[in-house]
GROMACS .gro file of C-alpha atoms in nm:
model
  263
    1UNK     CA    1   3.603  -0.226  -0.699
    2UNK     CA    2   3.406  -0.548  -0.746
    3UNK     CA    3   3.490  -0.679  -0.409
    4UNK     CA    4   3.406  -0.342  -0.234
    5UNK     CA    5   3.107  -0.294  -0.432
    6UNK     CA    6   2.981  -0.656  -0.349
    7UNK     CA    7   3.108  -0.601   0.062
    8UNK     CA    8   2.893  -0.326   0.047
    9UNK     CA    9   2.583  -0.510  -0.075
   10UNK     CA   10   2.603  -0.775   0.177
   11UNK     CA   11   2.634  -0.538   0.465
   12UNK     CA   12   2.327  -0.362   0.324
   13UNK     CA   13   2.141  -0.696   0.297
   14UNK     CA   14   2.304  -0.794   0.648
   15UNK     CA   15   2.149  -0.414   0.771
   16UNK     CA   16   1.777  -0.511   0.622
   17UNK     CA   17   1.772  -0.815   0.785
   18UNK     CA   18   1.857  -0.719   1.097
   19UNK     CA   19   1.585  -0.449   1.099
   20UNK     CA   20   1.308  -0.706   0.987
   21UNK     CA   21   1.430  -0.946   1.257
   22UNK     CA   22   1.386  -0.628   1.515
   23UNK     CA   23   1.001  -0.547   1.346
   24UNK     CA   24   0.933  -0.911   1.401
   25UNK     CA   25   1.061  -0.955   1.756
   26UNK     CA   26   0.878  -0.639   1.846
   27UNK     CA   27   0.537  -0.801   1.719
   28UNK     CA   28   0.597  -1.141   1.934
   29UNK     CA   29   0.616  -0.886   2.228
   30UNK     CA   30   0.320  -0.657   2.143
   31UNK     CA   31   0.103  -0.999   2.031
   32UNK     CA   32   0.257  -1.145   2.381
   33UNK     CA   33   0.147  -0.838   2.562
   34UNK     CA   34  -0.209  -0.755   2.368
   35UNK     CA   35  -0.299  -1.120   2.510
   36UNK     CA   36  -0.198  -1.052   2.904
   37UNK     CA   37  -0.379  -0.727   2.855
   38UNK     CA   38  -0.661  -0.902   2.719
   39UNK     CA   39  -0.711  -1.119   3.008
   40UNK     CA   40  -0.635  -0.837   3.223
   41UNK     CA   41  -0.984  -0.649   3.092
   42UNK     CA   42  -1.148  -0.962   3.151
   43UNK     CA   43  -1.011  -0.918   3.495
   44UNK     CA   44  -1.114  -0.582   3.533
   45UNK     CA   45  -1.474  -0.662   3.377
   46UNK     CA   46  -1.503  -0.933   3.655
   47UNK     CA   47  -1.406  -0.761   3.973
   48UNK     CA   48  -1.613  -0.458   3.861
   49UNK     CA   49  -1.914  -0.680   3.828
   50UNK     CA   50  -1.844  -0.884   4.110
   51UNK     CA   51  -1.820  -0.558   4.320
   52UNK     CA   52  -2.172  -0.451   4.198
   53UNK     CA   53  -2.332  -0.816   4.228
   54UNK     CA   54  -2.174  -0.955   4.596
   55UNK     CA   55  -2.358  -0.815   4.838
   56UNK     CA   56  -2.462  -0.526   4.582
   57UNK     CA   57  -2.820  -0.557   4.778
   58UNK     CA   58  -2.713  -0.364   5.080
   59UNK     CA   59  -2.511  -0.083   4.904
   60UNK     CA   60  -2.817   0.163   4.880
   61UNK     CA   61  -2.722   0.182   5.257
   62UNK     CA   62  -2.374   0.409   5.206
   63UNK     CA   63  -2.400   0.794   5.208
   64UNK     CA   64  -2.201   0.854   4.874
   65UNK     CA   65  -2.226   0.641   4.537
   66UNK     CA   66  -1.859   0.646   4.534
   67UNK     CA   67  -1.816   0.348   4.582
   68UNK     CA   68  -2.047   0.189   4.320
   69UNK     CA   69  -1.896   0.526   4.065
   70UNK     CA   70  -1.544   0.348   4.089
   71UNK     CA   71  -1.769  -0.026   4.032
   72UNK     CA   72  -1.887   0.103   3.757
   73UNK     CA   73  -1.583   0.280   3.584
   74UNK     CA   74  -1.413  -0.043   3.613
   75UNK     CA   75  -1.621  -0.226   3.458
   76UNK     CA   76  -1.634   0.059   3.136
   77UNK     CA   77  -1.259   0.029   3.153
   78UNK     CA   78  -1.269  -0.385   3.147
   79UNK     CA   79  -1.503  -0.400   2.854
   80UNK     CA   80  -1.321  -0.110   2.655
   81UNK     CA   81  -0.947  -0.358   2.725
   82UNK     CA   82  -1.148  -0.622   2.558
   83UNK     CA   83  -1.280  -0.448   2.269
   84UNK     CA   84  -0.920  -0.259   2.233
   85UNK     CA   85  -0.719  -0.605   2.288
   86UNK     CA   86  -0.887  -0.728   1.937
   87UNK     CA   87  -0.823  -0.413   1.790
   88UNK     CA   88  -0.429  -0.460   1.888
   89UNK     CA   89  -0.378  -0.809   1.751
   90UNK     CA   90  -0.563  -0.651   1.434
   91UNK     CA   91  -0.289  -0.371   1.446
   92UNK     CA   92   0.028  -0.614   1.502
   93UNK     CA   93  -0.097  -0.849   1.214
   94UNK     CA   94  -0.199  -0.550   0.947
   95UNK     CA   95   0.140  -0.310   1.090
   96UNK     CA   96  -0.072  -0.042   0.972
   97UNK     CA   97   0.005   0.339   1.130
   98UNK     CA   98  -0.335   0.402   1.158
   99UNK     CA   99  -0.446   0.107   1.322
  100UNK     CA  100  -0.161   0.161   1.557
  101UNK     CA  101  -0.196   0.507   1.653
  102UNK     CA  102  -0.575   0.458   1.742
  103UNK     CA  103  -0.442   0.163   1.940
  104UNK     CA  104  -0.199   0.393   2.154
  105UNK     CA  105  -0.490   0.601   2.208
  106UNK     CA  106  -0.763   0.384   2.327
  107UNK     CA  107  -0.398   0.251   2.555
  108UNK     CA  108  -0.379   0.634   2.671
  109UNK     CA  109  -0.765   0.675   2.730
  110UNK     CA  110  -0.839   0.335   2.943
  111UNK     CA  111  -0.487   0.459   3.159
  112UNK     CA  112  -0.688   0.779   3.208
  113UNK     CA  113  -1.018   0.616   3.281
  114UNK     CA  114  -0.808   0.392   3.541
  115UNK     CA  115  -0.632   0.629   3.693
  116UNK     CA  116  -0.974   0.861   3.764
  117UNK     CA  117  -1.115   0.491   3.923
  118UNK     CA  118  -0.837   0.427   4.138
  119UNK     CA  119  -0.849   0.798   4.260
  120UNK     CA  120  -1.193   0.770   4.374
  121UNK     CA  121  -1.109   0.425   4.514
  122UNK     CA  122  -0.844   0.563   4.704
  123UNK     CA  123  -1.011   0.878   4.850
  124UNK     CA  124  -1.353   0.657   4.940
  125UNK     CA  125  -1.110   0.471   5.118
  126UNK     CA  126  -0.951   0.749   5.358
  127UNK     CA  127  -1.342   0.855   5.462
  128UNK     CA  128  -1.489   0.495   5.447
  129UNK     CA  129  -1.484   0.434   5.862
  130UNK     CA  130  -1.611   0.787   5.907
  131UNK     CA  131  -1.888   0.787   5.675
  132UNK     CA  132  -2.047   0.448   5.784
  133UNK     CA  133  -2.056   0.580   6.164
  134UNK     CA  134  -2.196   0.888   6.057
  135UNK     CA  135  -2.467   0.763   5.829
  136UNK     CA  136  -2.545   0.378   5.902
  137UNK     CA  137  -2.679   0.405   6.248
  138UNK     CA  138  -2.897   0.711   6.131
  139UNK     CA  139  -3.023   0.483   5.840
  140UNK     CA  140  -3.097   0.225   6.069
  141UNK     CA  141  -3.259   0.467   6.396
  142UNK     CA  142  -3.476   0.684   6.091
  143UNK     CA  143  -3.535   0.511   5.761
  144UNK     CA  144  -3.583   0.134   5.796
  145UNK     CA  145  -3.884  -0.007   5.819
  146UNK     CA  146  -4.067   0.297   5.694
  147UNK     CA  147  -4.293   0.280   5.396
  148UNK     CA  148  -4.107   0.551   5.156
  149UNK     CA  149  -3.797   0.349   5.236
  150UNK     CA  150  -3.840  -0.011   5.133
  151UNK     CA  151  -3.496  -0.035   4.945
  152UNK     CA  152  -3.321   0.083   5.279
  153UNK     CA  153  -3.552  -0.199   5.486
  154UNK     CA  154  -3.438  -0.453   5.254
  155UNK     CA  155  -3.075  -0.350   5.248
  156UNK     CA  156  -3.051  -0.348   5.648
  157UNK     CA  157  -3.198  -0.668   5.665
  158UNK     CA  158  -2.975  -0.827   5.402
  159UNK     CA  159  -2.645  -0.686   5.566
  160UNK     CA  160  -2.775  -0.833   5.937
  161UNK     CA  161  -2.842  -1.151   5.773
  162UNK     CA  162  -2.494  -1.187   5.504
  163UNK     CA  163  -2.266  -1.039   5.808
  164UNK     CA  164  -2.431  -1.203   6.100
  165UNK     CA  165  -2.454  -0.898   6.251
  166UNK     CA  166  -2.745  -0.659   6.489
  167UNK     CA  167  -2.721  -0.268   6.486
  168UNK     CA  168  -2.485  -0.057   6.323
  169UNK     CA  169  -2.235  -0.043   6.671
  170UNK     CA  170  -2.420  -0.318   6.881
  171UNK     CA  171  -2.823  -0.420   6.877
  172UNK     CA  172  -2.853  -0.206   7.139
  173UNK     CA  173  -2.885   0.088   6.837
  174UNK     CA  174  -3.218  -0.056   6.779
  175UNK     CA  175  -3.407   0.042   7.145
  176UNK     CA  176  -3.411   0.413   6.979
  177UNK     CA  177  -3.539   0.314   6.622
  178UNK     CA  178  -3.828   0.461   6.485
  179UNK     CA  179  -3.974   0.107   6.366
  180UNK     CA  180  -3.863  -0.051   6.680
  181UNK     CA  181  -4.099   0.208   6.869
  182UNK     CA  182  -4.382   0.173   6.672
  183UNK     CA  183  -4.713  -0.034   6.682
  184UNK     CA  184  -4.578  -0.198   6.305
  185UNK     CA  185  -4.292  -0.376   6.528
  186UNK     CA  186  -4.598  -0.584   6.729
  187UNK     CA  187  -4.319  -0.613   7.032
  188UNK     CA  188  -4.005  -0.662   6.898
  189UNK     CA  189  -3.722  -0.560   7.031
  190UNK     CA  190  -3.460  -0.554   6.738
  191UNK     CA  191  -3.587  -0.656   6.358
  192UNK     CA  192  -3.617  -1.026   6.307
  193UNK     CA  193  -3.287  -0.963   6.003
  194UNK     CA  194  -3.148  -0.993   6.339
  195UNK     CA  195  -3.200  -1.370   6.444
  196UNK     CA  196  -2.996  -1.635   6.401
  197UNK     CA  197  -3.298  -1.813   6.237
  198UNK     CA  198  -3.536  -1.599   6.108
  199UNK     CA  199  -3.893  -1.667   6.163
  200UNK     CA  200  -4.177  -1.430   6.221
  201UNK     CA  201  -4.171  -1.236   6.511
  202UNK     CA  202  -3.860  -1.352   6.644
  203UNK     CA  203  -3.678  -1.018   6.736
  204UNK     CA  204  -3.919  -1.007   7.015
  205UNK     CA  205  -3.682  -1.180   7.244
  206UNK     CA  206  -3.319  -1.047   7.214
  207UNK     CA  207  -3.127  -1.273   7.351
  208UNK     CA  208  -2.767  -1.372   7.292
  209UNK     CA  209  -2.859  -1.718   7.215
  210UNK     CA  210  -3.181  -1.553   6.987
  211UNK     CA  211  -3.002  -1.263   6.775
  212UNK     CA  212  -2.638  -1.198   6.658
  213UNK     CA  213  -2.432  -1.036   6.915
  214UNK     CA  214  -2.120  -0.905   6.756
  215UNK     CA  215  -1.857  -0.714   6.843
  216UNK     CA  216  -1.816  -0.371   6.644
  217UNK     CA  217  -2.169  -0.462   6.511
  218UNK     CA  218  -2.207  -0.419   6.104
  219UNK     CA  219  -2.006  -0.151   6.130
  220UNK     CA  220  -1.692  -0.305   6.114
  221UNK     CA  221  -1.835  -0.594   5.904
  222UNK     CA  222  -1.951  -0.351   5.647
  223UNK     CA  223  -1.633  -0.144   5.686
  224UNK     CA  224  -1.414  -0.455   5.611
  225UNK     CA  225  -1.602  -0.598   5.331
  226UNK     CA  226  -1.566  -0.284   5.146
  227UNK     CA  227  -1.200  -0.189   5.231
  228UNK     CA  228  -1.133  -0.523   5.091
  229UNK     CA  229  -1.320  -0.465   4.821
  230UNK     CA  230  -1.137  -0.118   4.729
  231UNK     CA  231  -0.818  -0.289   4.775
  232UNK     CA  232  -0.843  -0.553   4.540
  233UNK     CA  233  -1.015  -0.309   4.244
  234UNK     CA  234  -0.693  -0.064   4.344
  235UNK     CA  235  -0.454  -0.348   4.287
  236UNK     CA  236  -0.642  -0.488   3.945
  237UNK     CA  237  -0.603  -0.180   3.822
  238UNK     CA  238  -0.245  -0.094   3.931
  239UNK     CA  239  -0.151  -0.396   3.747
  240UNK     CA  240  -0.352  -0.318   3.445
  241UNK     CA  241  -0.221   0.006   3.435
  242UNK     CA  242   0.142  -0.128   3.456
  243UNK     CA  243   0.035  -0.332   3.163
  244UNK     CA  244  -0.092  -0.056   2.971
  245UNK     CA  245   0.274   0.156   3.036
  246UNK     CA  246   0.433  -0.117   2.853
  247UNK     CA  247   0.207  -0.179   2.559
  248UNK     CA  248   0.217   0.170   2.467
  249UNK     CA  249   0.589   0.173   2.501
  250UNK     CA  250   0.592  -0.127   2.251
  251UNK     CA  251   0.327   0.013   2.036
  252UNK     CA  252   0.579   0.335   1.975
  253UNK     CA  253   0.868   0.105   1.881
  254UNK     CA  254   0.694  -0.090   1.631
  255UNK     CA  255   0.587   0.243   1.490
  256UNK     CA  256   0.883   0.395   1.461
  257UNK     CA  257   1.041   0.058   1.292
  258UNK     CA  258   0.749   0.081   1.023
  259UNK     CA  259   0.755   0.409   1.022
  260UNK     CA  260   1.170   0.394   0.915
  261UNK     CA  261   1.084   0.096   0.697
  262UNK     CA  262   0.829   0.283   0.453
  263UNK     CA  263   1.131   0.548   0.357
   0.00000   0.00000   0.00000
């Protein structure tokens, strides 16, 4: 009876162990994870600011404010990982339910936010080409260098200059401009954004050796910079969100071991 009674205890002893060892191992992995995560928000964070900052000058050109939306979201969604990564190394240290659960949450809400981001990213990205045809050459013919349209004036002239680029197709766009046509352009022929060095009055003389002559014109420049741009924010999130699938996994083990643990 001794024997069997004291077999018993040791197996019981053997059992608690085991389970501790199992709590433990699962916060190593959740501590492991809530770091990765961590520096994924600061990833986030970055590329949404970058987005908004690169180039940001020129984006008052684009019909929709899709684009900067899905900046914008990212960059809630990076600064909400941060603030949620302390509050998960707060809930693997304390093992508190509470602290958990609200961790699973915010986990479940920044997925959300994420998913809504990369959406927008996504659709932005089927009507991208079609959009800038539609609308850049008409910003460029109507609104630039118009005196209710300053931002736009600036923004053309920034994109010819960062892209090395004339016109939205070719500077050919510019013979039917508004500006171009009136008494304010003194002569010139295409704006002086559009000379390899800029100096007053230069766009009188549209030469190939004078102004940039590229193919596709900023168009395709534009059109590039921001499909590339759309990419690399889909596949930050994507691998935040991948992130996020396995944290909350974790988060639900270690609950349920506490949660068996406290009865």
């Amino acid at each position: 009876m001794f024997r069997g009674h004291k077999g018993t205890t040791m197996n019981h002893f053997s059992k608690a162990e085991q389970d501790d060892w199992l709590t433990v191992y699962l916060k190593y992995l959740l501590f492991v994870f809530n770091f990765f995560f961590w520096v994924g928000g600061a990833a986030v964070l970055a590329v949404g600011t970058w987005t908004l900052v690169e180039k940001s000058g020129y984006l008052s050109v684009l019909a929709s404010s899709t684009f900067v939306t899905s900046a914008y979201i990212l960059i809630f969604a990076g600064a909400l990982v941060m603030m949620t990564g302390f509050l998960g190394f707060c809930a693997v240290l304390r093992e508190q339910k509470s602290c958990l659960s609200t961790y699973f949450g915010l986990l479940l809400v920044i997925f959300l936010i994420e998913l809504v981001a990369g959406v927008l990213a996504h659709l932005y990205y089927q009507k991208l080409s079609e959009e800038l045809k539609q609308h850049l050459n008409q910003t460029l013919s109507e609104n630039y260098g118009q005196p209710r349209a300053k931002e736009i004036t600036y923004s053309v002239d920034q994109l010819q200059q960062d892209f090395r680029c004339c016109g939205s197709n070719s500077s050919a766009d510019w013979e039917y401009s508004t500006y171009i046509q009136s008494p304010e352009a003194e002569g010139r022929k295409v704006p002086d954004s559009c000379c390899k060095t800029v100096v007053v009055l230069c766009g009188q003389r549209a030469h190939p050796s004078n102004i940039y002559k590229v193919e596709g014109g900023c168009i395709t420049k534009l059109e590039h910079f921001l499909a590339n741009h759309l990419l690399l924010m889909g596949a930050v999130g994507i691998g935040v969100a991948c992130l996020q699938i396995c944290g909350m996994v974790l988060t639900c083990c270690l609950y349920g071991r506490i949660q068996l643990q406290s009865y």
